[in-house]
Amino acid sequence: MKTTSITLVLAAMAMSVEGFAPQSITARVTNTNLMMASSVDDKTEVREYFNTEGFNRWNKIYSESDEVNSVQLDIRNGHDQTIQKILNWIKQDGDIKGKTVCDCGCGVGSLAIPLAQMGAKIEASDISDAMSSEAARRAKELGVKGAKFYTSDLESVKGKFNTVTCVDVAIHYPSDKMGEMIQHLCGLANDRLIISFAPKTWYYVFLKKIGELFPGPSKTTRAYLHEESFVREQLKKAGFEIAREEMTATNFYFSRLLEAKRIK
């Protein structure tokens, strides 16, 4: 969900404010309830969060609203950088017009809408009905054609597309489900998969652990970091090779971005 992805916002550096993560939130779990929280279904937790208070929060972040604090503004800037890097890749290729794109975890349409404006045929989904509905509203307001927005979890998305994108979503997936998620995304892509995730490094793990000691005042979802080597291995296993890559790092947003193309 861009419903970040994903990407990671670390409350460790903002102890006096709420924790955030692109399309996700730093885990609000104390040592006392950690084991209980581990049994909670991540998908249900994410769906409920982004259909309620999470939607209100992230809809402001993924907009031009002035009702954001300094941490939220930093996250907005980081997310915008990731989106712009993808759009720059697309513009460099110059061949997106008429191509089919499946945006999994589209959030409020931050990527899907500009791709549709560039002439792509878009199918965009999000696990949150509030998010996908807001994306459709924004697209209609802008007069965007050729974009379909609907509510679905990632695993239920079907079809074949020239390009599949999944930005700031992997942060919701625990490590034991990440491989299956990548394989599914690759199965949807005829030509290319563009995916972002919060890389698991000792530094980010350290910051995340600190952040868990200072949870924000409102309910949040858990955040997962992923080994970059594992992600690359899964892409290779699916018959893809890395074509381009970027890293976005602001004070509170960290995202590894990979473009993988199917080996012909």
mmCIF file with all atom_site columns, C-alpha atoms in Angstrom, residues 115-246:
data_model
loop_
_atom_site.group_PDB
_atom_site.id
_atom_site.type_symbol
_atom_site.label_atom_id
_atom_site.label_alt_id
_atom_site.label_comp_id
_atom_site.label_asym_id
_atom_site.label_entity_id
_atom_site.label_seq_id
_atom_site.pdbx_PDB_ins_code
_atom_site.Cartn_x
_atom_site.Cartn_y
_atom_site.Cartn_z
_atom_site.occupancy
_atom_site.B_iso_or_equiv
_atom_site.pdbx_formal_charge
_atom_site.auth_seq_id
_atom_site.auth_comp_id
_atom_site.auth_asym_id
_atom_site.auth_atom_id
_atom_site.pdbx_PDB_model_num
ATOM 1   C CA . LEU A 1 115 ? 1.239   6.382   -15.294 1.00 0.00 ? 115 LEU A CA 1
ATOM 2   C CA . ALA A 1 116 ? -2.318  6.573   -16.654 1.00 0.00 ? 116 ALA A CA 1
ATOM 3   C CA . GLN A 1 117 ? -1.681  10.191  -17.614 1.00 0.00 ? 117 GLN A CA 1
ATOM 4   C CA . MET A 1 118 ? 1.327   8.944   -19.584 1.00 0.00 ? 118 MET A CA 1
ATOM 5   C CA . GLY A 1 119 ? -0.935  6.646   -21.588 1.00 0.00 ? 119 GLY A CA 1
ATOM 6   C CA . ALA A 1 120 ? -0.617  3.333   -19.736 1.00 0.00 ? 120 ALA A CA 1
ATOM 7   C CA . LYS A 1 121 ? -3.640  1.068   -19.237 1.00 0.00 ? 121 LYS A CA 1
ATOM 8   C CA . ILE A 1 122 ? -3.875  0.744   -15.482 1.00 0.00 ? 122 ILE A CA 1
ATOM 9   C CA . GLU A 1 123 ? -5.379  -1.831  -13.162 1.00 0.00 ? 123 GLU A CA 1
ATOM 10  C CA . ALA A 1 124 ? -4.686  -0.735  -9.602  1.00 0.00 ? 124 ALA A CA 1
ATOM 11  C CA . SER A 1 125 ? -5.736  -2.446  -6.398  1.00 0.00 ? 125 SER A CA 1
ATOM 12  C CA . ASP A 1 126 ? -5.400  -1.970  -2.671  1.00 0.00 ? 126 ASP A CA 1
ATOM 13  C CA . ILE A 1 127 ? -6.416  -4.094  0.311   1.00 0.00 ? 127 ILE A CA 1
ATOM 14  C CA . SER A 1 128 ? -8.101  -0.992  1.759   1.00 0.00 ? 128 SER A CA 1
ATOM 15  C CA . ASP A 1 129 ? -11.404 -0.004  0.197   1.00 0.00 ? 129 ASP A CA 1
ATOM 16  C CA . ALA A 1 130 ? -10.911 3.512   1.559   1.00 0.00 ? 130 ALA A CA 1
ATOM 17  C CA . MET A 1 131 ? -7.563  3.798   -0.239  1.00 0.00 ? 131 MET A CA 1
ATOM 18  C CA . SER A 1 132 ? -8.698  2.418   -3.606  1.00 0.00 ? 132 SER A CA 1
ATOM 19  C CA . SER A 1 133 ? -11.846 4.577   -3.489  1.00 0.00 ? 133 SER A CA 1
ATOM 20  C CA . GLU A 1 134 ? -9.768  7.675   -2.800  1.00 0.00 ? 134 GLU A CA 1
ATOM 21  C CA . ALA A 1 135 ? -7.472  6.782   -5.703  1.00 0.00 ? 135 ALA A CA 1
ATOM 22  C CA . ALA A 1 136 ? -10.500 6.463   -8.003  1.00 0.00 ? 136 ALA A CA 1
ATOM 23  C CA . ARG A 1 137 ? -11.841 9.799   -6.750  1.00 0.00 ? 137 ARG A CA 1
ATOM 24  C CA . ARG A 1 138 ? -8.538  11.556  -7.418  1.00 0.00 ? 138 ARG A CA 1
ATOM 25  C CA . ALA A 1 139 ? -8.294  10.038  -10.887 1.00 0.00 ? 139 ALA A CA 1
ATOM 26  C CA . LYS A 1 140 ? -11.819 11.162  -11.741 1.00 0.00 ? 140 LYS A CA 1
ATOM 27  C CA . GLU A 1 141 ? -11.143 14.645  -10.405 1.00 0.00 ? 141 GLU A CA 1
ATOM 28  C CA . LEU A 1 142 ? -8.106  14.884  -12.692 1.00 0.00 ? 142 LEU A CA 1
ATOM 29  C CA . GLY A 1 143 ? -10.023 13.558  -15.692 1.00 0.00 ? 143 GLY A CA 1
ATOM 30  C CA . VAL A 1 144 ? -7.803  10.482  -15.911 1.00 0.00 ? 144 VAL A CA 1
ATOM 31  C CA . LYS A 1 145 ? -8.907  7.811   -18.359 1.00 0.00 ? 145 LYS A CA 1
ATOM 32  C CA . GLY A 1 146 ? -7.727  4.240   -18.748 1.00 0.00 ? 146 GLY A CA 1
ATOM 33  C CA . ALA A 1 147 ? -7.379  3.492   -15.038 1.00 0.00 ? 147 ALA A CA 1
ATOM 34  C CA . LYS A 1 148 ? -9.383  0.946   -13.059 1.00 0.00 ? 148 LYS A CA 1
ATOM 35  C CA . PHE A 1 149 ? -9.196  0.982   -9.259  1.00 0.00 ? 149 PHE A CA 1
ATOM 36  C CA . TYR A 1 150 ? -10.563 -1.809  -7.105  1.00 0.00 ? 150 TYR A CA 1
ATOM 37  C CA . THR A 1 151 ? -10.245 -3.417  -3.677  1.00 0.00 ? 151 THR A CA 1
ATOM 38  C CA . SER A 1 152 ? -8.257  -6.642  -3.386  1.00 0.00 ? 152 SER A CA 1
ATOM 39  C CA . ASP A 1 153 ? -5.467  -8.196  -1.380  1.00 0.00 ? 153 ASP A CA 1
ATOM 40  C CA . LEU A 1 154 ? -2.292  -8.788  -3.324  1.00 0.00 ? 154 LEU A CA 1
ATOM 41  C CA . GLU A 1 155 ? -2.653  -12.570 -3.432  1.00 0.00 ? 155 GLU A CA 1
ATOM 42  C CA . SER A 1 156 ? -6.041  -12.338 -5.159  1.00 0.00 ? 156 SER A CA 1
ATOM 43  C CA . VAL A 1 157 ? -4.854  -10.172 -8.056  1.00 0.00 ? 157 VAL A CA 1
ATOM 44  C CA . LYS A 1 158 ? -4.974  -12.092 -11.343 1.00 0.00 ? 158 LYS A CA 1
ATOM 45  C CA . GLY A 1 159 ? -4.057  -11.467 -14.961 1.00 0.00 ? 159 GLY A CA 1
ATOM 46  C CA . LYS A 1 160 ? -1.059  -10.773 -17.163 1.00 0.00 ? 160 LYS A CA 1
ATOM 47  C CA . PHE A 1 161 ? 0.470   -7.335  -17.564 1.00 0.00 ? 161 PHE A CA 1
ATOM 48  C CA . ASN A 1 162 ? 3.440   -5.760  -19.308 1.00 0.00 ? 162 ASN A CA 1
ATOM 49  C CA . THR A 1 163 ? 4.549   -4.154  -16.049 1.00 0.00 ? 163 THR A CA 1
ATOM 50  C CA . VAL A 1 164 ? 3.694   -4.916  -12.427 1.00 0.00 ? 164 VAL A CA 1
ATOM 51  C CA . THR A 1 165 ? 4.488   -2.406  -9.690  1.00 0.00 ? 165 THR A CA 1
ATOM 52  C CA . CYS A 1 166 ? 4.451   -2.945  -5.932  1.00 0.00 ? 166 CYS A CA 1
ATOM 53  C CA . VAL A 1 167 ? 5.756   0.061   -4.039  1.00 0.00 ? 167 VAL A CA 1
ATOM 54  C CA . ASP A 1 168 ? 5.856   0.476   -0.249  1.00 0.00 ? 168 ASP A CA 1
ATOM 55  C CA . VAL A 1 169 ? 3.881   -2.711  0.318   1.00 0.00 ? 169 VAL A CA 1
ATOM 56  C CA . ALA A 1 170 ? 6.460   -5.357  1.243   1.00 0.00 ? 170 ALA A CA 1
ATOM 57  C CA . ILE A 1 171 ? 6.839   -3.814  4.684   1.00 0.00 ? 171 ILE A CA 1
ATOM 58  C CA . HIS A 1 172 ? 3.539   -5.504  5.575   1.00 0.00 ? 172 HIS A CA 1
ATOM 59  C CA . TYR A 1 173 ? 4.845   -8.968  4.669   1.00 0.00 ? 173 TYR A CA 1
ATOM 60  C CA . PRO A 1 174 ? 6.739   -11.099 7.214   1.00 0.00 ? 174 PRO A CA 1
ATOM 61  C CA . SER A 1 175 ? 9.865   -12.781 5.898   1.00 0.00 ? 175 SER A CA 1
ATOM 62  C CA . ASP A 1 176 ? 8.273   -16.216 5.641   1.00 0.00 ? 176 ASP A CA 1
ATOM 63  C CA . LYS A 1 177 ? 5.675   -14.833 3.204   1.00 0.00 ? 177 LYS A CA 1
ATOM 64  C CA . MET A 1 178 ? 7.924   -12.535 1.207   1.00 0.00 ? 178 MET A CA 1
ATOM 65  C CA . GLY A 1 179 ? 9.137   -15.206 -1.208  1.00 0.00 ? 179 GLY A CA 1
ATOM 66  C CA . GLU A 1 180 ? 5.607   -16.299 -2.072  1.00 0.00 ? 180 GLU A CA 1
ATOM 67  C CA . MET A 1 181 ? 4.598   -12.680 -2.565  1.00 0.00 ? 181 MET A CA 1
ATOM 68  C CA . ILE A 1 182 ? 7.466   -12.020 -4.990  1.00 0.00 ? 182 ILE A CA 1
ATOM 69  C CA . GLN A 1 183 ? 6.739   -15.188 -6.961  1.00 0.00 ? 183 GLN A CA 1
ATOM 70  C CA . HIS A 1 184 ? 3.094   -14.166 -7.315  1.00 0.00 ? 184 HIS A CA 1
ATOM 71  C CA . LEU A 1 185 ? 4.011   -10.686 -8.530  1.00 0.00 ? 185 LEU A CA 1
ATOM 72  C CA . CYS A 1 186 ? 6.452   -12.147 -11.062 1.00 0.00 ? 186 CYS A CA 1
ATOM 73  C CA . GLY A 1 187 ? 3.723   -14.462 -12.283 1.00 0.00 ? 187 GLY A CA 1
ATOM 74  C CA . LEU A 1 188 ? 1.594   -11.430 -13.150 1.00 0.00 ? 188 LEU A CA 1
ATOM 75  C CA . ALA A 1 189 ? 4.369   -9.699  -15.115 1.00 0.00 ? 189 ALA A CA 1
ATOM 76  C CA . ASN A 1 190 ? 5.055   -10.484 -18.751 1.00 0.00 ? 190 ASN A CA 1
ATOM 77  C CA . ASP A 1 191 ? 7.979   -8.095  -19.008 1.00 0.00 ? 191 ASP A CA 1
ATOM 78  C CA . ARG A 1 192 ? 8.870   -6.218  -15.850 1.00 0.00 ? 192 ARG A CA 1
ATOM 79  C CA . LEU A 1 193 ? 8.371   -5.992  -12.090 1.00 0.00 ? 193 LEU A CA 1
ATOM 80  C CA . ILE A 1 194 ? 9.145   -2.824  -10.123 1.00 0.00 ? 194 ILE A CA 1
ATOM 81  C CA . ILE A 1 195 ? 9.246   -3.422  -6.383  1.00 0.00 ? 195 ILE A CA 1
ATOM 82  C CA . SER A 1 196 ? 10.391  -1.527  -3.309  1.00 0.00 ? 196 SER A CA 1
ATOM 83  C CA . PHE A 1 197 ? 11.099  -2.745  0.213   1.00 0.00 ? 197 PHE A CA 1
ATOM 84  C CA . ALA A 1 198 ? 12.781  -1.716  3.441   1.00 0.00 ? 198 ALA A CA 1
ATOM 85  C CA . PRO A 1 199 ? 16.225  -3.374  3.391   1.00 0.00 ? 199 PRO A CA 1
ATOM 86  C CA . LYS A 1 200 ? 17.292  -5.335  6.438   1.00 0.00 ? 200 LYS A CA 1
ATOM 87  C CA . THR A 1 201 ? 20.644  -3.966  7.524   1.00 0.00 ? 201 THR A CA 1
ATOM 88  C CA . TRP A 1 202 ? 22.123  -3.846  11.022  1.00 0.00 ? 202 TRP A CA 1
ATOM 89  C CA . TYR A 1 203 ? 21.554  -0.100  11.119  1.00 0.00 ? 203 TYR A CA 1
ATOM 90  C CA . TYR A 1 204 ? 17.873  -0.197  10.147  1.00 0.00 ? 204 TYR A CA 1
ATOM 91  C CA . VAL A 1 205 ? 17.249  -3.144  12.463  1.00 0.00 ? 205 VAL A CA 1
ATOM 92  C CA . PHE A 1 206 ? 18.831  -1.148  15.293  1.00 0.00 ? 206 PHE A CA 1
ATOM 93  C CA . LEU A 1 207 ? 16.689  1.910   14.593  1.00 0.00 ? 207 LEU A CA 1
ATOM 94  C CA . LYS A 1 208 ? 13.552  -0.192  14.309  1.00 0.00 ? 208 LYS A CA 1
ATOM 95  C CA . LYS A 1 209 ? 14.175  -1.789  17.705  1.00 0.00 ? 209 LYS A CA 1
ATOM 96  C CA . ILE A 1 210 ? 14.634  1.627   19.267  1.00 0.00 ? 210 ILE A CA 1
ATOM 97  C CA . GLY A 1 211 ? 11.419  2.788   17.627  1.00 0.00 ? 211 GLY A CA 1
ATOM 98  C CA . GLU A 1 212 ? 9.518   -0.111  19.183  1.00 0.00 ? 212 GLU A CA 1
ATOM 99  C CA . LEU A 1 213 ? 10.471  1.194   22.615  1.00 0.00 ? 213 LEU A CA 1
ATOM 100 C CA . PHE A 1 214 ? 8.751   4.501   21.877  1.00 0.00 ? 214 PHE A CA 1
ATOM 101 C CA . PRO A 1 215 ? 5.412   3.665   20.210  1.00 0.00 ? 215 PRO A CA 1
ATOM 102 C CA . GLY A 1 216 ? 3.103   6.402   19.011  1.00 0.00 ? 216 GLY A CA 1
ATOM 103 C CA . PRO A 1 217 ? -0.170  7.084   20.854  1.00 0.00 ? 217 PRO A CA 1
ATOM 104 C CA . SER A 1 218 ? -2.421  5.466   18.248  1.00 0.00 ? 218 SER A CA 1
ATOM 105 C CA . LYS A 1 219 ? -2.760  1.895   16.987  1.00 0.00 ? 219 LYS A CA 1
ATOM 106 C CA . THR A 1 220 ? -0.334  0.915   14.250  1.00 0.00 ? 220 THR A CA 1
ATOM 107 C CA . THR A 1 221 ? 0.565   -2.100  12.142  1.00 0.00 ? 221 THR A CA 1
ATOM 108 C CA . ARG A 1 222 ? 3.777   -4.072  12.302  1.00 0.00 ? 222 ARG A CA 1
ATOM 109 C CA . ALA A 1 223 ? 6.690   -3.353  9.977   1.00 0.00 ? 223 ALA A CA 1
ATOM 110 C CA . TYR A 1 224 ? 9.009   -5.918  8.374   1.00 0.00 ? 224 TYR A CA 1
ATOM 111 C CA . LEU A 1 225 ? 12.493  -5.479  6.951   1.00 0.00 ? 225 LEU A CA 1
ATOM 112 C CA . HIS A 1 226 ? 13.778  -7.819  4.239   1.00 0.00 ? 226 HIS A CA 1
ATOM 113 C CA . GLU A 1 227 ? 17.183  -9.168  3.301   1.00 0.00 ? 227 GLU A CA 1
ATOM 114 C CA . GLU A 1 228 ? 18.085  -7.653  -0.059  1.00 0.00 ? 228 GLU A CA 1
ATOM 115 C CA . SER A 1 229 ? 19.948  -10.807 -1.091  1.00 0.00 ? 229 SER A CA 1
ATOM 116 C CA . PHE A 1 230 ? 16.777  -12.846 -0.517  1.00 0.00 ? 230 PHE A CA 1
ATOM 117 C CA . VAL A 1 231 ? 14.672  -10.512 -2.665  1.00 0.00 ? 231 VAL A CA 1
ATOM 118 C CA . ARG A 1 232 ? 17.212  -10.697 -5.469  1.00 0.00 ? 232 ARG A CA 1
ATOM 119 C CA . GLU A 1 233 ? 17.349  -14.499 -5.214  1.00 0.00 ? 233 GLU A CA 1
ATOM 120 C CA . GLN A 1 234 ? 13.569  -14.740 -5.470  1.00 0.00 ? 234 GLN A CA 1
ATOM 121 C CA . LEU A 1 235 ? 13.512  -12.530 -8.551  1.00 0.00 ? 235 LEU A CA 1
ATOM 122 C CA . LYS A 1 236 ? 16.201  -14.676 -10.169 1.00 0.00 ? 236 LYS A CA 1
ATOM 123 C CA . LYS A 1 237 ? 14.295  -17.837 -9.245  1.00 0.00 ? 237 LYS A CA 1
ATOM 124 C CA . ALA A 1 238 ? 11.249  -16.442 -11.078 1.00 0.00 ? 238 ALA A CA 1
ATOM 125 C CA . GLY A 1 239 ? 13.298  -15.813 -14.222 1.00 0.00 ? 239 GLY A CA 1
ATOM 126 C CA . PHE A 1 240 ? 13.979  -12.104 -13.770 1.00 0.00 ? 240 PHE A CA 1
ATOM 127 C CA . GLU A 1 241 ? 17.185  -10.073 -13.706 1.00 0.00 ? 241 GLU A CA 1
ATOM 128 C CA . ILE A 1 242 ? 17.820  -6.655  -12.182 1.00 0.00 ? 242 ILE A CA 1
ATOM 129 C CA . ALA A 1 243 ? 17.887  -3.911  -14.795 1.00 0.00 ? 243 ALA A CA 1
ATOM 130 C CA . ARG A 1 244 ? 17.958  -0.783  -12.627 1.00 0.00 ? 244 ARG A CA 1
ATOM 131 C CA . GLU A 1 245 ? 18.005  0.012   -8.939  1.00 0.00 ? 245 GLU A CA 1
ATOM 132 C CA . GLU A 1 246 ? 17.818  2.983   -6.602  1.00 0.00 ? 246 GLU A CA 1
#
